[in-house]
Tab-separated table of C-alpha atoms and ligand atoms in Angstrom:
chain	number	residue	atom	x	y	z
M	20	MET	CA	-88.633	-98.142	-130.395
M	21	THR	CA	-86.795	-95.177	-132.007
M	22	ALA	CA	-84.389	-95.918	-134.833
M	23	LYS	CA	-80.685	-95.991	-133.942
M	24	GLN	CA	-78.505	-93.118	-135.071
M	25	LYS	CA	-76.176	-94.253	-137.801
M	26	VAL	CA	-72.475	-93.370	-137.996
M	27	ILE	CA	-70.319	-94.386	-140.961
M	28	ILE	CA	-66.549	-94.860	-140.830
M	29	MET	CA	-65.021	-95.053	-144.297
M	30	ARG	CA	-61.439	-95.737	-145.280
M	31	CYS	CA	-59.734	-92.820	-146.949
M	32	ASP	CA	-55.952	-92.875	-147.004
M	33	ASP	CA	-55.205	-89.684	-148.854
M	34	TYR	CA	-56.500	-86.251	-149.654
M	35	ASP	CA	-57.880	-87.072	-153.090
M	36	PRO	CA	-60.895	-84.768	-153.712
M	37	ALA	CA	-62.568	-87.060	-156.279
M	38	LYS	CA	-62.295	-90.071	-153.965
M	39	ILE	CA	-63.556	-87.998	-151.031
M	40	GLU	CA	-66.533	-86.757	-153.074
M	41	GLY	CA	-67.415	-90.391	-153.913
M	42	ILE	CA	-67.256	-91.351	-150.219
M	43	ILE	CA	-69.385	-88.373	-149.167
M	44	LYS	CA	-71.992	-89.106	-151.860
M	45	GLU	CA	-72.247	-92.720	-150.674
M	46	GLY	CA	-72.501	-91.543	-147.073
M	47	MET	CA	-75.207	-88.972	-147.835
M	48	GLN	CA	-77.214	-91.576	-149.727
M	49	GLU	CA	-76.901	-94.185	-146.972
M	50	LEU	CA	-77.948	-91.621	-144.374
M	51	GLY	CA	-80.814	-90.294	-146.511
M	52	VAL	CA	-79.318	-86.800	-146.612
M	53	LYS	CA	-80.661	-84.354	-149.196
M	54	PRO	CA	-79.459	-80.777	-148.622
M	55	SER	CA	-81.944	-78.050	-149.476
M	56	GLY	CA	-82.764	-74.415	-148.819
M	57	ARG	CA	-79.928	-72.311	-147.415
M	58	VAL	CA	-77.086	-74.771	-147.098
M	59	LEU	CA	-74.147	-73.752	-144.928
M	60	LEU	CA	-70.896	-75.718	-144.578
M	61	LYS	CA	-68.917	-75.123	-141.390
M	62	PRO	CA	-65.312	-76.370	-141.542
M	63	ASN	CA	-62.789	-76.131	-138.713
M	64	THR	CA	-60.369	-73.377	-139.671
M	65	VAL	CA	-59.421	-72.275	-136.175
M	66	ILE	CA	-56.016	-71.442	-137.633
M	67	ALA	CA	-54.418	-72.373	-140.955
M	68	HIS	CA	-51.037	-72.154	-142.583
M	69	PRO	CA	-49.539	-74.748	-144.919
M	70	ASP	CA	-46.129	-74.719	-143.213
M	71	ILE	CA	-46.639	-73.499	-139.649
M	72	PHE	CA	-50.090	-74.950	-138.812
M	73	PRO	CA	-50.523	-77.690	-141.436
M	74	HIS	CA	-52.643	-80.089	-139.357
M	75	ALA	CA	-54.916	-77.705	-137.453
M	76	PHE	CA	-57.726	-77.314	-140.027
M	77	THR	CA	-60.188	-79.213	-142.209
M	78	ARG	CA	-58.337	-79.766	-145.462
M	79	LYS	CA	-59.463	-78.100	-148.662
M	80	GLU	CA	-59.784	-81.478	-150.398
M	81	VAL	CA	-62.470	-82.470	-147.886
M	82	LEU	CA	-64.282	-79.182	-148.445
M	83	ASP	CA	-63.989	-79.773	-152.192
M	84	GLY	CA	-65.416	-83.292	-151.945
M	85	VAL	CA	-68.305	-82.229	-149.700
M	86	LEU	CA	-69.211	-79.242	-151.872
M	87	GLY	CA	-69.188	-81.470	-154.953
M	88	ALA	CA	-71.356	-84.101	-153.308
M	89	THR	CA	-73.759	-81.468	-151.980
M	90	ARG	CA	-74.181	-79.889	-155.426
M	91	ALA	CA	-74.801	-83.346	-156.906
M	92	LEU	CA	-77.338	-84.572	-154.355
M	93	ALA	CA	-79.098	-81.430	-153.191
M	94	GLY	CA	-82.801	-80.776	-153.593
M	95	GLU	CA	-83.953	-77.217	-154.115
M	96	MET	CA	-81.036	-75.157	-152.830
M	97	THR	CA	-81.411	-71.382	-152.428
M	98	GLU	CA	-77.822	-70.875	-151.276
M	99	LEU	CA	-74.655	-72.923	-150.964
M	100	ALA	CA	-72.141	-71.267	-148.608
M	101	VAL	CA	-69.097	-71.896	-146.460
M	102	GLY	CA	-68.850	-70.045	-143.171
M	103	GLU	CA	-66.479	-69.926	-140.201
M	104	ARG	CA	-64.856	-67.697	-137.589
M	105	SER	CA	-61.220	-68.560	-137.057
M	106	GLY	CA	-59.635	-68.430	-133.605
M	107	ILE	CA	-57.333	-66.079	-131.653
M	108	THR	CA	-58.792	-63.006	-133.471
M	109	ILE	CA	-56.945	-63.743	-136.724
M	110	PRO	CA	-59.196	-62.634	-139.619
M	111	THR	CA	-61.000	-65.651	-141.059
M	112	ARG	CA	-60.266	-64.498	-144.602
M	113	TYR	CA	-56.536	-64.870	-143.815
M	114	CYS	CA	-57.023	-68.455	-142.605
M	115	PHE	CA	-59.297	-69.358	-145.540
M	116	LYS	CA	-56.563	-68.138	-147.905
M	117	GLN	CA	-53.877	-70.118	-146.101
M	118	ALA	CA	-56.124	-73.212	-146.153
M	119	GLY	CA	-56.636	-72.835	-149.928
M	120	TYR	CA	-60.394	-72.471	-149.646
M	121	PRO	CA	-61.220	-69.507	-151.939
M	122	LYS	CA	-60.373	-71.388	-155.153
M	123	ILE	CA	-62.452	-74.373	-154.064
M	124	ILE	CA	-65.392	-72.176	-153.062
M	125	ARG	CA	-65.309	-70.423	-156.444
M	126	LYS	CA	-65.112	-73.774	-158.282
M	127	HIS	CA	-68.394	-74.872	-156.687
M	128	ARG	CA	-70.075	-71.452	-157.131
M	129	ALA	CA	-70.595	-71.184	-153.385
M	130	ARG	CA	-70.662	-68.064	-151.193
M	131	THR	CA	-68.325	-67.292	-148.342
M	132	HIS	CA	-69.586	-66.040	-144.983
M	133	TYR	CA	-66.701	-64.800	-142.879
M	134	PHE	CA	-68.515	-64.722	-139.546
M	135	ASP	CA	-66.297	-61.919	-138.263
M	136	GLU	CA	-67.692	-59.732	-141.063
M	137	THR	CA	-71.391	-60.574	-140.769
M	138	ARG	CA	-74.091	-59.267	-138.457
M	139	GLN	CA	-74.491	-61.128	-135.184
M	140	VAL	CA	-78.011	-61.876	-133.933
M	141	PRO	CA	-79.314	-63.217	-130.589
M	142	VAL	CA	-80.935	-66.635	-130.504
M	143	SER	CA	-82.970	-67.499	-127.413
M	144	LEU	CA	-82.069	-70.584	-125.387
M	145	GLN	CA	-84.938	-72.452	-123.809
M	146	GLN	CA	-83.368	-75.302	-121.869
M	147	ASP	CA	-83.316	-75.159	-118.063
M	148	GLN	CA	-79.616	-76.072	-118.066
M	149	SER	CA	-78.571	-73.273	-120.483
M	150	LEU	CA	-76.051	-70.813	-119.128
M	151	ARG	CA	-78.015	-67.807	-120.340
M	152	ASN	CA	-81.258	-66.835	-122.076
M	153	ASN	CA	-79.664	-65.662	-125.312
M	154	ILE	CA	-76.568	-66.496	-127.279
M	155	PHE	CA	-75.239	-64.462	-130.198
M	156	VAL	CA	-74.442	-66.127	-133.516
M	157	PRO	CA	-73.774	-64.891	-137.060
M	158	LYS	CA	-76.908	-64.181	-139.085
M	159	PRO	CA	-76.004	-66.804	-141.767
M	160	VAL	CA	-76.004	-69.447	-139.006
M	161	ALA	CA	-79.384	-68.322	-137.615
M	162	ASP	CA	-80.797	-68.257	-141.182
M	163	ALA	CA	-79.376	-71.614	-142.334
M	164	ASP	CA	-81.851	-74.373	-143.245
M	165	PHE	CA	-79.271	-77.101	-143.624
M	166	LEU	CA	-75.987	-76.974	-141.720
M	167	ILE	CA	-73.199	-79.318	-142.738
M	168	ASN	CA	-70.503	-79.650	-140.083
M	169	LEU	CA	-66.976	-80.461	-141.227
M	170	PRO	CA	-64.774	-80.886	-138.125
M	171	LYS	CA	-61.147	-81.891	-138.088
M	172	PHE	CA	-60.451	-84.911	-135.874
M	173	LYS	CA	-58.177	-83.547	-133.201
M	174	ALA	CA	-57.230	-84.006	-129.578
M	175	HIS	CA	-57.859	-80.916	-127.513
M	176	PRO	CA	-55.915	-79.728	-124.473
M	177	TRP	CA	-59.003	-78.255	-122.782
M	178	CYS	CA	-61.790	-80.654	-123.821
M	179	ARG	CA	-59.892	-83.876	-124.653
M	180	LEU	CA	-61.340	-84.062	-128.169
M	181	THR	CA	-62.702	-81.612	-130.735
M	182	LEU	CA	-65.180	-83.182	-133.156
M	183	SER	CA	-68.676	-82.174	-134.186
M	184	LEU	CA	-69.906	-80.516	-130.951
M	185	LYS	CA	-66.756	-78.539	-130.174
M	186	ASN	CA	-66.498	-77.298	-133.754
M	187	PHE	CA	-69.449	-74.947	-133.027
M	188	ILE	CA	-67.247	-72.688	-130.900
M	189	GLY	CA	-66.108	-71.446	-134.322
M	190	ILE	CA	-69.522	-69.990	-135.155
M	191	GLN	CA	-69.106	-67.106	-132.732
M	192	ASP	CA	-67.344	-63.845	-133.514
M	193	ASP	CA	-64.664	-62.292	-131.258
M	194	ARG	CA	-67.155	-60.231	-129.233
M	195	HIS	CA	-69.040	-63.327	-128.090
M	196	ARG	CA	-66.624	-66.239	-128.378
M	197	LEU	CA	-64.797	-65.675	-125.124
M	198	VAL	CA	-68.006	-65.256	-123.072
M	199	ASP	CA	-68.155	-68.397	-120.829
M	200	HIS	CA	-64.945	-69.672	-122.461
M	201	ASN	CA	-63.667	-70.464	-118.986
M	202	LEU	CA	-64.791	-72.923	-116.321
M	203	PHE	CA	-68.070	-73.093	-118.270
M	204	LEU	CA	-66.652	-73.920	-121.689
M	205	GLU	CA	-68.162	-77.421	-121.753
M	206	HIS	CA	-71.581	-76.026	-120.814
M	207	LYS	CA	-71.288	-73.389	-123.509
M	208	ILE	CA	-70.660	-76.052	-126.150
M	209	ALA	CA	-73.849	-77.811	-125.060
M	210	ASP	CA	-75.715	-74.476	-125.346
M	211	LEU	CA	-74.544	-74.034	-128.918
M	212	GLN	CA	-76.290	-77.227	-129.992
M	213	GLU	CA	-79.539	-75.554	-129.062
M	214	VAL	CA	-78.948	-72.849	-131.676
M	215	ILE	CA	-78.762	-75.296	-134.582
M	216	GLN	CA	-78.013	-78.958	-135.095
M	217	PRO	CA	-76.149	-80.100	-138.179
M	218	LYS	CA	-78.073	-82.237	-140.653
M	219	PHE	CA	-74.934	-83.830	-141.989
M	220	ILE	CA	-71.476	-84.229	-140.456
M	221	ALA	CA	-68.299	-85.336	-142.210
M	222	VAL	CA	-65.183	-85.467	-140.041
M	223	ASP	CA	-61.773	-85.049	-141.654
M	224	ALA	CA	-60.019	-87.956	-139.928
M	225	ILE	CA	-57.610	-88.642	-142.755
M	226	THR	CA	-54.735	-87.002	-140.930
M	227	ALA	CA	-55.905	-86.479	-137.373
M	228	GLY	CA	-54.253	-84.215	-134.809
M	229	GLN	CA	-52.816	-85.302	-131.466
M	230	LYS	CA	-52.253	-83.328	-128.256
M	231	MET	CA	-52.817	-79.650	-129.182
M	232	MET	CA	-55.537	-78.025	-131.268
M	233	LEU	CA	-53.525	-75.251	-132.954
M	234	THR	CA	-50.273	-77.127	-133.353
M	235	PRO	CA	-51.291	-80.794	-133.329
M	236	THR	CA	-48.898	-83.657	-134.004
M	237	PRO	CA	-50.215	-85.478	-137.109
M	238	PHE	CA	-51.573	-88.994	-136.833
M	239	HIS	CA	-52.502	-90.964	-139.924
M	240	MET	CA	-56.004	-92.221	-139.124
M	241	GLY	CA	-57.038	-92.764	-142.759
M	242	ALA	CA	-60.784	-92.244	-142.369
M	243	ILE	CA	-63.784	-90.063	-142.998
M	244	VAL	CA	-66.541	-90.296	-140.388
M	245	MET	CA	-70.114	-89.353	-141.304
M	246	GLY	CA	-73.410	-89.053	-139.486
M	247	THR	CA	-76.426	-86.851	-138.922
M	248	ASN	CA	-76.248	-86.393	-135.134
M	249	SER	CA	-73.388	-84.647	-133.348
M	250	CYS	CA	-73.601	-86.706	-130.136
M	251	ALA	CA	-73.609	-89.975	-132.097
M	252	VAL	CA	-70.618	-88.902	-134.253
M	253	ASP	CA	-68.663	-87.687	-131.246
M	254	THR	CA	-69.467	-90.864	-129.301
M	255	VAL	CA	-68.100	-92.999	-132.120
M	256	GLY	CA	-65.101	-90.593	-132.363
M	257	CYS	CA	-64.332	-91.233	-128.686
M	258	HIS	CA	-64.372	-94.999	-129.192
M	259	MET	CA	-62.167	-94.591	-132.300
M	260	VAL	CA	-59.397	-93.288	-130.025
M	261	ASN	CA	-60.168	-95.581	-127.050
M	262	ILE	CA	-61.654	-93.069	-124.647
M	263	GLN	CA	-64.990	-93.142	-122.831
M	264	PRO	CA	-67.600	-90.659	-124.154
M	265	ALA	CA	-68.512	-89.690	-120.571
M	266	ASP	CA	-64.966	-88.337	-120.174
M	267	VAL	CA	-65.694	-85.731	-122.841
M	268	ILE	CA	-67.730	-83.460	-120.610
M	269	HIS	CA	-69.463	-81.382	-123.312
M	270	LEU	CA	-70.618	-84.630	-124.945
M	271	ARG	CA	-72.060	-85.862	-121.656
M	272	LEU	CA	-73.814	-82.519	-121.015
M	273	THR	CA	-75.210	-82.347	-124.531
M	274	ALA	CA	-76.447	-85.932	-124.466
M	275	GLU	CA	-78.047	-85.339	-121.033
M	276	ARG	CA	-79.977	-82.443	-122.578
M	277	GLY	CA	-81.495	-84.861	-125.089
M	278	PHE	CA	-79.576	-83.931	-128.242
M	279	GLY	CA	-78.416	-87.452	-129.012
M	280	PRO	CA	-76.934	-90.691	-127.731
M	281	MET	CA	-73.705	-91.261	-125.812
M	282	ASP	CA	-73.994	-95.005	-125.657
M	283	LEU	CA	-72.604	-97.153	-128.464
M	284	GLU	CA	-75.552	-99.519	-128.002
M	285	GLU	CA	-77.817	-96.789	-129.333
M	286	ILE	CA	-75.714	-96.199	-132.465
M	287	GLU	CA	-75.403	-98.295	-135.588
M	288	VAL	CA	-71.784	-98.092	-136.757
M	289	THR	CA	-71.326	-98.994	-140.429
M	290	GLY	CA	-68.761	-98.408	-143.203
M	291	ASP	CA	-65.728	-100.267	-144.464
M	292	PHE	CA	-63.411	-99.410	-141.572
M	293	PRO	CA	-64.339	-101.596	-138.580
M	294	LEU	CA	-64.260	-99.830	-135.237
M	295	ASP	CA	-62.040	-102.448	-133.598
M	296	GLU	CA	-59.470	-102.124	-136.412
M	297	MET	CA	-59.478	-98.328	-135.856
M	298	GLN	CA	-59.066	-98.814	-132.110
M	299	ALA	CA	-56.013	-100.999	-132.716
M	300	ARG	CA	-54.570	-98.367	-135.080
M	301	THR	CA	-55.010	-95.574	-132.554
M	302	ARG	CA	-53.666	-97.417	-129.516
M	303	ASP	CA	-50.872	-94.818	-129.231
M	304	PHE	CA	-52.946	-91.774	-130.141
M	305	LYS	CA	-51.802	-89.004	-127.794
M	306	PHE	CA	-53.849	-86.545	-125.759
M	307	CYS	CA	-52.681	-83.669	-123.643
M	308	MET	CA	-54.989	-83.227	-120.649
M	309	GLU	CA	-52.272	-82.176	-118.279
M	310	ASN	CA	-52.242	-79.390	-115.689
M	311	ILE	CA	-49.813	-76.655	-116.676
M	312	ASP	CA	-47.706	-76.987	-113.503
M	313	THR	CA	-46.764	-80.538	-114.480
M	314	TYR	CA	-46.848	-79.868	-118.236
M	315	PHE	CA	-44.202	-77.147	-118.008
M	316	ARG	CA	-42.268	-78.728	-115.123
M	317	ASN	CA	-39.220	-79.515	-117.229
M	318	SER	CA	-39.425	-76.466	-119.476
M	319	GLY	CA	-36.580	-74.559	-117.893
M	320	ASN	CA	-37.459	-70.926	-117.506
M	321	LEU	CA	-41.262	-71.113	-117.548
M	322	ARG	CA	-42.743	-72.360	-114.286
M	323	CYS	CA	-46.387	-72.397	-113.230
M	324	THR	CA	-48.172	-72.111	-109.934
M	325	VAL	CA	-51.796	-73.218	-109.981
M	326	GLY	CA	-54.211	-72.356	-107.187
M	327	THR	CA	-57.883	-73.069	-106.726
M	328	PHE	CA	-60.831	-71.840	-108.819
M	329	PRO	CA	-64.138	-70.191	-107.979
M	330	GLU	CA	-66.755	-72.624	-109.343
M	331	LYS	CA	-67.946	-75.665	-107.380
M	332	HIS	CA	-67.977	-77.944	-110.413
M	333	SER	CA	-64.251	-77.488	-111.046
M	334	PRO	CA	-62.442	-76.088	-107.991
M	335	ASP	CA	-59.065	-77.628	-108.822
M	336	TYR	CA	-58.515	-76.459	-112.377
M	337	CYS	CA	-59.930	-74.236	-115.083
M	338	TRP	CA	-59.991	-76.439	-118.168
M	339	GLY	CA	-61.658	-73.981	-120.513
M	340	GLY	CA	-59.649	-70.830	-119.899
M	341	CYS	CA	-56.293	-69.326	-119.066
M	342	PRO	CA	-54.154	-72.473	-118.417
M	343	GLY	CA	-55.003	-73.989	-121.800
M	344	ALA	CA	-54.494	-70.635	-123.460
M	345	LEU	CA	-50.957	-70.566	-122.012
M	346	GLN	CA	-50.232	-74.000	-123.486
M	347	GLU	CA	-51.535	-72.960	-126.907
M	348	ALA	CA	-49.573	-69.662	-126.787
M	349	MET	CA	-46.338	-71.499	-125.984
M	350	HIS	CA	-46.930	-73.945	-128.834
M	351	ILE	CA	-47.588	-71.100	-131.253
M	352	LEU	CA	-44.358	-69.393	-130.145
M	353	LYS	CA	-42.504	-72.694	-130.545
M	354	ALA	CA	-43.948	-73.169	-134.074
M	355	TYR	CA	-42.324	-69.853	-135.095
M	356	TYR	CA	-39.257	-69.956	-132.832
M	357	PRO	CA	-38.186	-73.533	-132.088
M	358	ASN	CA	-35.698	-72.424	-129.347
M	359	ILE	CA	-38.328	-70.577	-127.350
M	360	TYR	CA	-37.882	-72.677	-124.202
M	361	GLN	CA	-34.171	-71.833	-124.131
M	362	ASP	CA	-34.625	-68.176	-125.100
M	363	ILE	CA	-37.379	-67.144	-122.719
M	364	GLN	CA	-36.254	-65.344	-119.570
M	365	LYS	CA	-37.451	-66.674	-116.239
M	366	VAL	CA	-41.237	-66.307	-115.895
M	367	ARG	CA	-43.526	-67.612	-113.213
M	368	TYR	CA	-47.116	-67.992	-114.414
M	369	VAL	CA	-49.609	-67.811	-111.547
M	370	VAL	CA	-53.291	-68.632	-111.961
M	371	GLY	CA	-56.164	-69.173	-109.515
M	372	ASN	CA	-56.346	-68.372	-105.813
M	373	VAL	CA	-52.823	-69.004	-104.506
M	374	THR	CA	-52.396	-69.046	-100.739
M	375	GLN	CA	-48.854	-70.306	-100.369
M	376	PRO	CA	-45.941	-67.804	-100.599
M	377	LEU	CA	-44.383	-67.726	-104.067
M	378	GLU	CA	-40.762	-68.730	-103.864
M	379	LEU	CA	-39.087	-66.999	-106.768
M	380	ASP	CA	-35.592	-66.813	-108.183
M	381	ASP	CA	-34.065	-63.344	-107.997
M	382	ASP	CA	-34.456	-62.736	-111.730
M	383	GLU	CA	-37.845	-64.382	-112.132
M	384	LYS	CA	-40.769	-62.242	-113.360
M	385	VAL	CA	-44.402	-63.048	-112.578
M	386	ILE	CA	-47.517	-63.080	-114.740
M	387	PHE	CA	-50.665	-63.221	-112.610
M	388	ALA	CA	-53.135	-64.496	-115.181
M	389	GLY	CA	-56.868	-63.959	-115.229
M	390	ASP	CA	-59.619	-62.222	-113.266
M	391	CYS	CA	-60.001	-65.076	-110.804
M	392	THR	CA	-56.382	-64.953	-109.694
M	393	SER	CA	-55.594	-63.741	-106.210
M	394	TYR	CA	-52.472	-63.684	-104.088
M	395	SER	CA	-51.333	-61.771	-101.015
M	396	GLY	CA	-47.774	-62.244	-99.938
M	397	PRO	CA	-44.156	-61.734	-100.733
M	398	LEU	CA	-42.775	-61.275	-104.217
M	399	GLY	CA	-39.039	-61.208	-103.688
M	400	ASP	CA	-38.356	-58.290	-101.378
M	401	GLN	CA	-41.752	-56.632	-101.838
M	402	ALA	CA	-45.282	-57.561	-100.765
M	403	VAL	CA	-48.134	-57.660	-103.258
M	404	SER	CA	-51.834	-58.076	-103.061
M	405	ILE	CA	-53.687	-59.279	-106.148
M	406	ALA	CA	-57.463	-59.428	-105.744
M	407	SER	CA	-59.908	-61.548	-107.731
M	408	SER	CA	-62.427	-59.694	-109.885
M	409	TYR	CA	-64.010	-62.892	-111.200
M	410	ARG	CA	-67.719	-62.718	-112.083
M	411	THR	CA	-69.705	-65.897	-112.424
M	412	THR	CA	-71.555	-66.485	-115.679
M	413	GLY	CA	-74.891	-64.969	-114.564
M	414	LYS	CA	-73.128	-61.677	-113.807
M	415	VAL	CA	-71.666	-61.325	-117.301
M	416	ASP	CA	-74.051	-59.654	-119.766
M	417	GLU	CA	-73.523	-61.136	-123.247
M	418	LYS	CA	-75.027	-57.966	-124.749
M	419	LYS	CA	-72.305	-55.768	-123.241
M	420	THR	CA	-69.141	-57.518	-124.282
M	421	LYS	CA	-65.928	-55.987	-125.534
M	422	SER	CA	-65.115	-56.119	-129.249
M	423	ASN	CA	-61.878	-58.133	-128.695
M	424	ASP	CA	-60.686	-56.536	-131.907
M	425	MET	CA	-57.248	-57.839	-132.910
M	426	VAL	CA	-55.505	-54.477	-133.308
M	427	LEU	CA	-57.149	-52.776	-130.329
M	428	LYS	CA	-56.355	-55.756	-128.118
M	429	THR	CA	-52.761	-55.853	-129.310
M	430	ILE	CA	-52.224	-52.179	-128.555
M	431	LYS	CA	-53.949	-52.371	-125.179
M	432	THR	CA	-52.148	-55.501	-124.024
M	433	LEU	CA	-48.767	-54.430	-125.234
M	434	LEU	CA	-49.124	-51.063	-123.506
M	435	ALA	CA	-50.195	-52.782	-120.267
M	436	ALA	CA	-47.261	-55.184	-120.486
M	437	TYR	CA	-44.673	-52.589	-121.554
M	438	PHE	CA	-45.576	-50.237	-118.684
M	439	ARG	CA	-44.687	-53.078	-116.324
M	440	LYS	CA	-41.793	-54.600	-118.181
M	441	ASN	CA	-39.272	-53.365	-115.621
M	442	ARG	CA	-41.472	-54.286	-112.709
M	443	ARG	CA	-41.516	-57.650	-111.057
M	444	TYR	CA	-45.015	-58.620	-112.101
M	445	VAL	CA	-47.991	-57.939	-114.342
M	446	HIS	CA	-51.623	-58.859	-113.774
M	447	ALA	CA	-53.131	-59.963	-117.117
M	448	LYS	CA	-56.843	-59.279	-116.889
M	449	GLY	CA	-59.599	-61.227	-118.568
M	450	CYS	CA	-61.737	-64.330	-118.107
M	451	PRO	CA	-60.210	-65.896	-120.015
M	452	VAL	CA	-56.978	-64.173	-120.943
M	453	SER	CA	-56.971	-65.039	-124.627
M	454	VAL	CA	-54.271	-67.003	-126.428
M	455	GLY	CA	-53.258	-63.835	-128.284
M	456	ASP	CA	-52.882	-61.857	-125.054
M	457	HIS	CA	-50.770	-64.673	-123.614
M	458	VAL	CA	-48.414	-64.317	-126.556
M	459	HIS	CA	-48.052	-60.574	-125.857
M	460	TYR	CA	-47.439	-60.971	-122.082
M	461	LEU	CA	-45.004	-63.812	-122.569
M	462	SER	CA	-43.125	-61.838	-125.193
M	463	VAL	CA	-42.701	-58.765	-122.977
M	464	MET	CA	-42.111	-60.428	-119.612
M	465	GLY	CA	-40.053	-63.284	-121.028
M	466	LYS	CA	-38.154	-60.950	-123.419
M	467	ILE	CA	-38.759	-63.032	-126.512
M	468	LYS	CA	-39.872	-62.198	-130.049
M	469	ASN	CA	-43.589	-61.574	-130.606
M	470	VAL	CA	-45.019	-63.650	-133.431
M	471	ASN	CA	-47.527	-60.895	-134.194
M	472	PHE	CA	-44.652	-58.909	-135.687
M	473	ASP	CA	-43.036	-61.828	-137.462
M	474	PRO	CA	-42.531	-60.993	-141.172
M	475	ARG	CA	-44.203	-64.295	-142.120
M	476	LEU	CA	-47.413	-63.072	-140.503
M	477	VAL	CA	-47.530	-59.336	-140.029
M	478	PHE	CA	-48.190	-58.062	-143.581
M	479	SER	CA	-50.701	-60.637	-144.768
M	480	VAL	CA	-52.620	-60.729	-141.470
M	481	ASN	CA	-52.868	-56.936	-141.391
M	482	LEU	CA	-54.019	-56.734	-144.981
M	483	SER	CA	-56.731	-59.302	-144.147
M	484	TYR	CA	-57.594	-57.393	-140.994
M	485	TRP	CA	-58.223	-54.089	-142.793
M	486	THR	CA	-60.165	-55.828	-145.542
M	487	MET	CA	-62.229	-57.519	-142.871
M	488	ARG	CA	-62.944	-54.190	-141.122
M	489	LEU	CA	-64.069	-52.609	-144.422
M	490	LYS	CA	-66.263	-55.562	-145.419
M	491	ARG	CA	-67.802	-55.723	-141.937
M	492	PHE	CA	-68.681	-52.036	-142.158
M	493	VAL	CA	-70.272	-52.512	-145.557
M	494	ASN	CA	-72.172	-55.634	-144.464
M	495	HIS	CA	-73.507	-53.861	-141.395
M	496	CYS	CA	-74.715	-50.968	-143.535
M	497	LEU	CA	-76.422	-53.287	-146.008
M	498	THR	CA	-78.092	-55.815	-143.721
T	24	LIG	S1	-59.746	-66.001	-115.121
T	24	LIG	FE1	-58.901	-67.608	-116.410
T	24	LIG	S2	-58.396	-69.264	-115.028
T	24	LIG	FE2	-59.798	-67.880	-113.916
T	24	LIG	S3	-61.822	-68.727	-114.259
T	24	LIG	FE3	-61.481	-67.202	-115.840
T	24	LIG	S4	-60.662	-68.335	-117.556
T	24	LIG	FE4	-60.467	-69.651	-115.769
């Protein structure tokens, strides 16, 4: 009989680095973890800002505690590094700075790998169920001997939860991250486990996030969760918030591929925070797995029409792509401009194959979102025909992807939107249309401010962007 995977839930009520380091040391010892070789820590820094996005990322105190424990307990270590690629094309070095990481990384004499600045290499995937034969990851990930995964415990509007498995979406750079980030997102997350499996996981569940992933509502969970297997940690994470592991599709797919258990019977749960006490604490923990047409129903000027989708496994909704990106974009806009729902002009957001005539108000503009969207019929007093250009995953070559560079994308999208700003509609292309592009299209068609030009963001993000471009050029010349 194989030994059960062990997952430890420890009480931790506040972000005290010394206390966290003690908890991590205990956890590593109980789990028999001894980091060695090239050790890479992967936090979740999808976005970070102390005021605007305070609960979206793994806190610096957790990084501090784990780095300290790793230094103390490691065997022969040839490198200690922290690496990540933040989301929505914002330079990772900007998010690290906002998260307060650089000082902590210096304190522990670790290296930083901004994955948007490093070389990307193909790793071959061998499993029959894999979406493709190769997947591109940053070289430091492919070279790592010992990966330590540091997710933030958050609900997720596309995947229900983001824990250890989902945190790996942040290892891909902009050129490769959006490949299969659509109806196949959950499959892609399972593919990423094949690249590398973490040898230690510590989840920042001190202040967890509810509902959204970029702008979560804080929830005091008061815990650190540790383990050595992503499926086991995520399974326990599901039970911590009273949901069934099988309802987290990427967990089910990954477990079915043999990467770990999804049944609590196969996991030994230890620590000083009993699971049933946690379940009682999180009885009101909130998720947001809601279709956008109902989600925005009472939002005044933004209305959504959702059609059908081209893949058999999910014909009614695209959970990994455009609809979720719209939700995140609206939440980002709201974080900067709280009155956004009152200020936005009438916009109808249309996604999927829509066969019913769109009944619009006279002053309502339309965003047809995504490559899979199609519609033939009236649009006010004109007739339009929008055709689908969707390509299934096998038709998309991961070696010939666009750069998705922040500035190039901004210019291209804004030009596309501005040329149509006096027209009735725009067709936003992409599969998916990214969160950043959603912000641009909503800003132009809804006649609202664009956060990309907000003084709180524009200077520091652009400084980070140009530094990132320079460092990436140098890194590519040197490696
Ligand atoms: S275009 Fe958007 S909604 Fe359609 S399949 Fe792609 S990601 Fe999903």
